[in-house]
Each structure stands twice: as structure tokens, then as C-alpha cells.
Amino acid sequence: MARAVSLADELYDKLKAEIISGTIAPGTRLPSQKSIATTQEVSRTVVREAVARLEAQGFARSRQGSGVFVTEGARYRAFQVTREELSELGEIVRLLEMRLAIETEMAGLAAARRDQADVDAMRAAMRQMAEVCEDPAAYASADAQFHMAIAQATKNPYFARFIDFLGIRLVPPRNLYLRDQPGEAHDHYVAKVRAEHEAILAAIVRMDITGARDAARHHMTESLSRHSELGAAMTTG
């Protein structure tokens, strides 16, 4: 079974690469599963799984009685951050590196453009984090709401769309970072992250653009450092 999954991954990656490169053009009907199985020397089951993944990711669409076609604009769907990827610590670190740059500028724009409703939304998210601090998953969800409120305060819908796309993947649950650490470690983590969030919020409330950028950069740098250190410990442990 493991080999079949591997072959499906390989075929999916190959077909996706051809779609993104334009080798298989938008609107093109994919060859039949039988034809793909023959040319790629794999089973129909492998083809079925690979094509299903293309459809799930928006690269292809099935038309009743006509076959499977490459979607218009499919080549622009290349950027994906999946839940499966974020089960690996290394991928979380890479995402945090990207977020450091994005969230720094996002906080600066939020400080320049925020209104009272935006501030209220950030404060509500902070209260929610405090109420669910014992539940890592619920805390991560509330944390994501805080960052969404900042994105919306930029008044640039692309920031909000990007944060919405990341969703819960935006905030790695602390039980990944802390793993089997005692309750005191979790309490320290919550207090530290809260202080980082409060610094961002305070700067945005003051409409301090430089301060908001600095606070957001510090928050993301600290998160990146925490998970990078964990990765190093797991490698040498």
C-alpha cells in the first residue's frame, strides 16, 4: 500500500508540474485513466488517486460524461500550504520565515489604517485566547483570529485573503513546540506570547507604524526561534 501511495504522489506531482508549466493547457481534457496508466506504467488505482488530488486542489475538474479537464487559471494555483505539510516541523519553520516578512508589513499598515472596530476585534481575540488558554487547539484558533483582525485592519483585502487561506495553519499549536513539557512550560509560553501580542496591539492602537512593525517582527522572530531550536534539539536528540 505504501508503494501505491508513493506512485500516486509521483504521478500527481508530474501532472501538476505539466499543468503549471503550461505543457497541459487550461481547458485541455486529460487522457483517460486507462491511457495514463498505460503510458506511465502504473495501475488505474494510482491514476485515480492522482487525478482525485488534482481535482481536490483545483487543478482539474470532472465534467459528467465528458472526462476530466484542466481548470482555467490552474497554473496559478501552485502555492499550497497543506495540513499534511505542516505536520513536519521543518515546513512550519519555513512558513514562519515567510510570515516574518509578511506580518511585519501587515502590522505597519494596520497601525496606519486601523479604525475602532479593528481594535475591538483584536481585543476580542485577545480575550478569547485568555479564556481558552488551557486548550492548545482552541488557543491557536483564537491566535489566528488576532492575526486576521490585523490583516483586516490593513484595509487591503489581499492580506485578509492570505491569512484566511492559511487559517489554523497560521499558528502551530503549542503542543507541537512543547510536546511533553510540564504545565509550567505551557503557562510560560502563553504569558510570553500574550506579551508579544499586547506589544503589537499597543503599537497599532497608538497608530505607531514603526513600533507595530518592530513588535510584529519581534513576535515572529521569537516564534521562528522557538521552533528552530526545537528542530535542532530533535535532530541531535
Short mmCIF file of C-alpha atoms in Angstrom, two decimals:
data_model
loop_
_atom_site.label_atom_id
_atom_site.label_comp_id
_atom_site.label_asym_id
_atom_site.label_seq_id
_atom_site.Cartn_x
_atom_site.Cartn_y
_atom_site.Cartn_z
CA MET A 1 0.00 0.00 0.00
CA ALA A 2 2.83 2.40 0.84
CA ARG A 3 4.30 1.90 -2.64
CA ALA A 4 0.94 2.69 -4.26
CA VAL A 5 0.71 5.95 -2.32
CA SER A 6 4.24 6.86 -3.37
CA LEU A 7 3.45 6.21 -7.03
CA ALA A 8 0.30 8.32 -6.74
CA ASP A 9 2.33 11.16 -5.23
CA GLU A 10 4.84 10.93 -8.06
CA LEU A 11 2.14 10.94 -10.74
CA TYR A 12 0.29 13.82 -9.06
CA ASP A 13 3.49 15.87 -8.90
CA LYS A 14 4.25 15.12 -12.55
CA LEU A 15 0.79 16.05 -13.82
CA LYS A 16 0.69 19.17 -11.64
CA ALA A 17 4.09 20.28 -12.96
CA GLU A 18 2.87 19.88 -16.54
CA ILE A 19 -0.24 21.93 -15.75
CA ILE A 20 1.73 24.70 -14.02
CA SER A 21 4.28 24.88 -16.83
CA GLY A 22 1.50 25.09 -19.43
CA THR A 23 2.50 21.81 -21.07
CA ILE A 24 -1.07 20.72 -20.39
CA ALA A 25 -3.03 23.86 -21.27
CA PRO A 26 -6.09 25.22 -19.44
CA GLY A 27 -9.29 23.65 -20.74
CA THR A 28 -7.46 20.59 -22.01
CA ARG A 29 -9.09 17.23 -21.40
CA LEU A 30 -6.81 14.87 -19.52
CA PRO A 31 -6.18 11.49 -21.16
CA SER A 32 -8.37 8.67 -19.91
CA GLN A 33 -7.28 6.90 -16.74
CA LYS A 34 -6.57 3.81 -18.81
CA SER A 35 -4.35 5.80 -21.17
CA ILE A 36 -2.43 7.45 -18.33
CA ALA A 37 -2.00 4.10 -16.59
CA THR A 38 -0.55 2.62 -19.76
CA THR A 39 1.84 5.48 -20.62
CA GLN A 40 3.02 5.94 -17.03
CA GLU A 41 3.16 2.20 -16.33
CA VAL A 42 1.09 2.41 -13.16
CA SER A 43 -2.21 0.91 -12.04
CA ARG A 44 -5.61 2.51 -12.57
CA THR A 45 -5.83 2.90 -8.78
CA VAL A 46 -2.72 5.07 -8.78
CA VAL A 47 -4.10 7.20 -11.61
CA ARG A 48 -7.47 7.55 -9.90
CA GLU A 49 -5.84 8.81 -6.69
CA ALA A 50 -3.53 11.25 -8.51
CA VAL A 51 -6.38 12.71 -10.57
CA ALA A 52 -8.59 12.98 -7.48
CA ARG A 53 -5.87 15.06 -5.82
CA LEU A 54 -5.67 17.31 -8.87
CA GLU A 55 -9.41 17.91 -8.59
CA ALA A 56 -9.24 18.47 -4.83
CA GLN A 57 -6.52 21.10 -5.27
CA GLY A 58 -8.39 22.89 -8.05
CA PHE A 59 -6.10 21.94 -10.91
CA ALA A 60 -8.73 19.87 -12.71
CA ARG A 61 -12.49 19.45 -12.83
CA SER A 62 -14.63 16.49 -13.80
CA ARG A 63 -17.43 17.02 -16.31
CA GLN A 64 -20.20 14.46 -16.23
CA GLY A 65 -19.90 12.19 -19.25
CA SER A 66 -17.03 14.19 -20.78
CA GLY A 67 -13.96 13.45 -18.67
CA VAL A 68 -11.59 15.48 -16.53
CA PHE A 69 -10.39 18.89 -17.74
CA VAL A 70 -7.66 21.27 -16.60
CA THR A 71 -9.31 24.29 -14.96
CA GLU A 72 -8.87 27.80 -16.26
CA GLY A 73 -6.17 29.54 -14.24
CA ALA A 74 -5.00 26.20 -12.80
CA ARG A 75 -1.34 27.10 -13.28
CA TYR A 76 -1.79 29.97 -10.82
CA ARG A 77 -2.87 27.61 -8.04
CA ALA A 78 0.69 26.44 -7.48
CA PHE A 79 1.01 27.92 -3.99
CA GLN A 80 -0.33 25.47 -1.42
CA VAL A 81 0.24 25.03 2.30
CA THR A 82 -1.44 21.80 3.32
CA ARG A 83 -2.17 20.38 6.76
CA GLU A 84 -0.05 17.36 5.84
CA GLU A 85 2.96 19.58 5.15
CA LEU A 86 2.59 21.30 8.49
CA SER A 87 2.81 18.02 10.36
CA GLU A 88 6.55 18.35 9.73
CA LEU A 89 8.46 20.80 11.90
CA GLY A 90 10.78 21.84 9.06
CA GLU A 91 7.82 23.00 6.99
CA ILE A 92 6.47 25.01 9.93
CA VAL A 93 9.83 26.79 10.23
CA ARG A 94 9.77 27.64 6.51
CA LEU A 95 6.25 29.03 6.81
CA LEU A 96 7.29 31.12 9.81
CA GLU A 97 10.19 32.57 7.79
CA MET A 98 7.73 33.70 5.12
CA ARG A 99 5.29 35.05 7.68
CA LEU A 100 8.01 37.15 9.34
CA ALA A 101 8.24 39.41 6.31
CA ILE A 102 4.51 39.49 5.58
CA GLU A 103 3.29 40.10 9.12
CA THR A 104 5.85 42.82 9.75
CA GLU A 105 4.48 44.97 6.93
CA MET A 106 0.91 43.93 7.67
CA ALA A 107 1.19 45.29 11.22
CA GLY A 108 2.62 48.57 9.92
CA LEU A 109 -0.27 49.04 7.53
CA ALA A 110 -2.74 48.12 10.26
CA ALA A 111 -1.27 50.81 12.50
CA ALA A 112 -1.67 53.38 9.75
CA ARG A 113 -5.20 52.43 8.71
CA ARG A 114 -6.99 50.79 11.63
CA ASP A 115 -10.31 52.00 12.97
CA GLN A 116 -12.00 51.38 16.31
CA ALA A 117 -13.79 48.28 15.04
CA ASP A 118 -10.44 46.76 14.13
CA VAL A 119 -9.05 47.48 17.58
CA ASP A 120 -12.15 45.96 19.17
CA ALA A 121 -11.72 42.81 17.06
CA MET A 122 -8.08 42.44 18.15
CA ARG A 123 -9.02 42.90 21.79
CA ALA A 124 -11.82 40.34 21.45
CA ALA A 125 -9.35 37.81 20.06
CA MET A 126 -7.01 38.53 22.95
CA ARG A 127 -9.83 37.90 25.44
CA GLN A 128 -10.68 34.67 23.67
CA MET A 129 -7.08 33.50 23.94
CA ALA A 130 -7.14 34.16 27.67
CA GLU A 131 -10.40 32.22 28.09
CA VAL A 132 -9.21 29.09 26.22
CA CYS A 133 -5.54 29.13 27.23
CA GLU A 134 -5.81 25.58 28.64
CA ASP A 135 -6.81 24.19 25.23
CA PRO A 136 -3.90 24.39 22.73
CA ALA A 137 -6.11 23.89 19.65
CA ALA A 138 -8.70 26.48 20.71
CA TYR A 139 -5.92 28.85 21.70
CA ALA A 140 -4.31 28.50 18.28
CA SER A 141 -7.68 29.28 16.66
CA ALA A 142 -8.09 32.43 18.75
CA ASP A 143 -4.50 33.38 17.95
CA ALA A 144 -5.31 33.08 14.24
CA GLN A 145 -8.32 35.38 14.79
CA PHE A 146 -5.99 38.00 16.26
CA HIS A 147 -3.81 37.92 13.15
CA MET A 148 -6.90 38.04 10.92
CA ALA A 149 -8.06 41.17 12.74
CA ILE A 150 -4.70 42.77 11.97
CA ALA A 151 -4.99 41.71 8.33
CA GLN A 152 -8.45 43.27 8.07
CA ALA A 153 -7.17 46.47 9.66
CA THR A 154 -4.81 46.97 6.70
CA LYS A 155 -7.90 47.62 4.53
CA ASN A 156 -6.11 45.58 1.87
CA PRO A 157 -8.27 42.52 1.10
CA TYR A 158 -5.30 40.54 -0.15
CA PHE A 159 -3.81 40.37 3.33
CA ALA A 160 -7.11 39.10 4.72
CA ARG A 161 -7.43 36.56 1.92
CA PHE A 162 -3.91 35.29 2.55
CA ILE A 163 -4.46 34.96 6.30
CA ASP A 164 -7.81 33.28 5.66
CA PHE A 165 -6.11 30.87 3.28
CA LEU A 166 -3.63 29.85 5.96
CA GLY A 167 -6.37 29.56 8.58
CA ILE A 168 -5.44 27.39 11.53
CA ARG A 169 -2.18 26.51 9.77
CA LEU A 170 -1.17 30.07 10.57
CA VAL A 171 -0.42 29.23 14.20
CA PRO A 172 1.39 25.98 15.04
CA PRO A 173 -0.31 24.53 18.16
CA ARG A 174 1.96 24.90 21.15
CA ASN A 175 1.75 21.19 21.94
CA LEU A 176 4.00 20.64 18.91
CA TYR A 177 6.58 23.01 20.34
CA LEU A 178 6.26 21.96 23.98
CA ARG A 179 5.38 18.31 23.43
CA ASP A 180 5.79 16.56 26.80
CA GLN A 181 6.79 19.64 28.78
CA PRO A 182 5.09 20.23 32.17
CA GLY A 183 2.22 22.64 32.73
CA GLU A 184 4.58 25.37 33.89
CA ALA A 185 6.18 25.44 30.45
CA HIS A 186 2.77 25.89 28.83
CA ASP A 187 1.93 28.71 31.23
CA HIS A 188 5.24 30.45 30.46
CA TYR A 189 4.60 30.09 26.72
CA VAL A 190 1.10 31.59 27.00
CA ALA A 191 2.38 34.53 29.06
CA LYS A 192 5.22 35.20 26.62
CA VAL A 193 3.03 35.08 23.53
CA ARG A 194 0.42 37.27 25.23
CA ALA A 195 3.07 39.89 25.97
CA GLU A 196 4.20 39.79 22.33
CA HIS A 197 0.61 40.23 21.13
CA GLU A 198 -0.01 43.05 23.58
CA ALA A 199 3.02 44.91 22.23
CA ILE A 200 1.67 44.63 18.67
CA LEU A 201 -1.80 45.74 19.74
CA ALA A 202 -0.49 48.68 21.77
CA ALA A 203 1.51 49.98 18.80
CA ILE A 204 -1.47 49.61 16.47
CA VAL A 205 -3.72 51.44 18.93
CA ARG A 206 -1.16 54.29 19.05
CA MET A 207 -1.00 54.21 15.24
CA ASP A 208 2.74 53.78 15.66
CA ILE A 209 3.75 52.30 12.31
CA THR A 210 7.41 51.68 13.17
CA GLY A 211 6.51 50.32 16.60
CA ALA A 212 3.92 47.94 15.12
CA ARG A 213 6.41 46.63 12.58
CA ASP A 214 9.04 46.15 15.26
CA ALA A 215 6.62 44.37 17.60
CA ALA A 216 5.36 42.07 14.84
CA ARG A 217 8.90 41.32 13.70
CA HIS A 218 9.89 40.50 17.29
CA HIS A 219 6.87 38.22 17.71
CA MET A 220 7.55 36.30 14.51
CA THR A 221 11.30 36.12 15.19
CA GLU A 222 10.62 34.66 18.64
CA SER A 223 8.22 32.09 17.19
CA LEU A 224 10.73 31.19 14.49
CA SER A 225 13.49 30.88 17.08
CA ARG A 226 11.38 28.63 19.32
CA HIS A 227 10.58 26.19 16.54
CA SER A 228 14.07 26.29 15.04
CA GLU A 229 15.53 25.38 18.43
CA LEU A 230 13.05 22.54 18.72
CA GLY A 231 14.08 21.27 15.29
CA ALA A 232 17.74 21.34 16.27
CA ALA A 233 17.01 19.50 19.52
CA MET A 234 15.03 16.81 17.68
CA THR A 235 17.85 16.37 15.17
CA THR A 236 20.53 15.92 17.81
CA GLY A 237 18.33 14.10 20.32
#
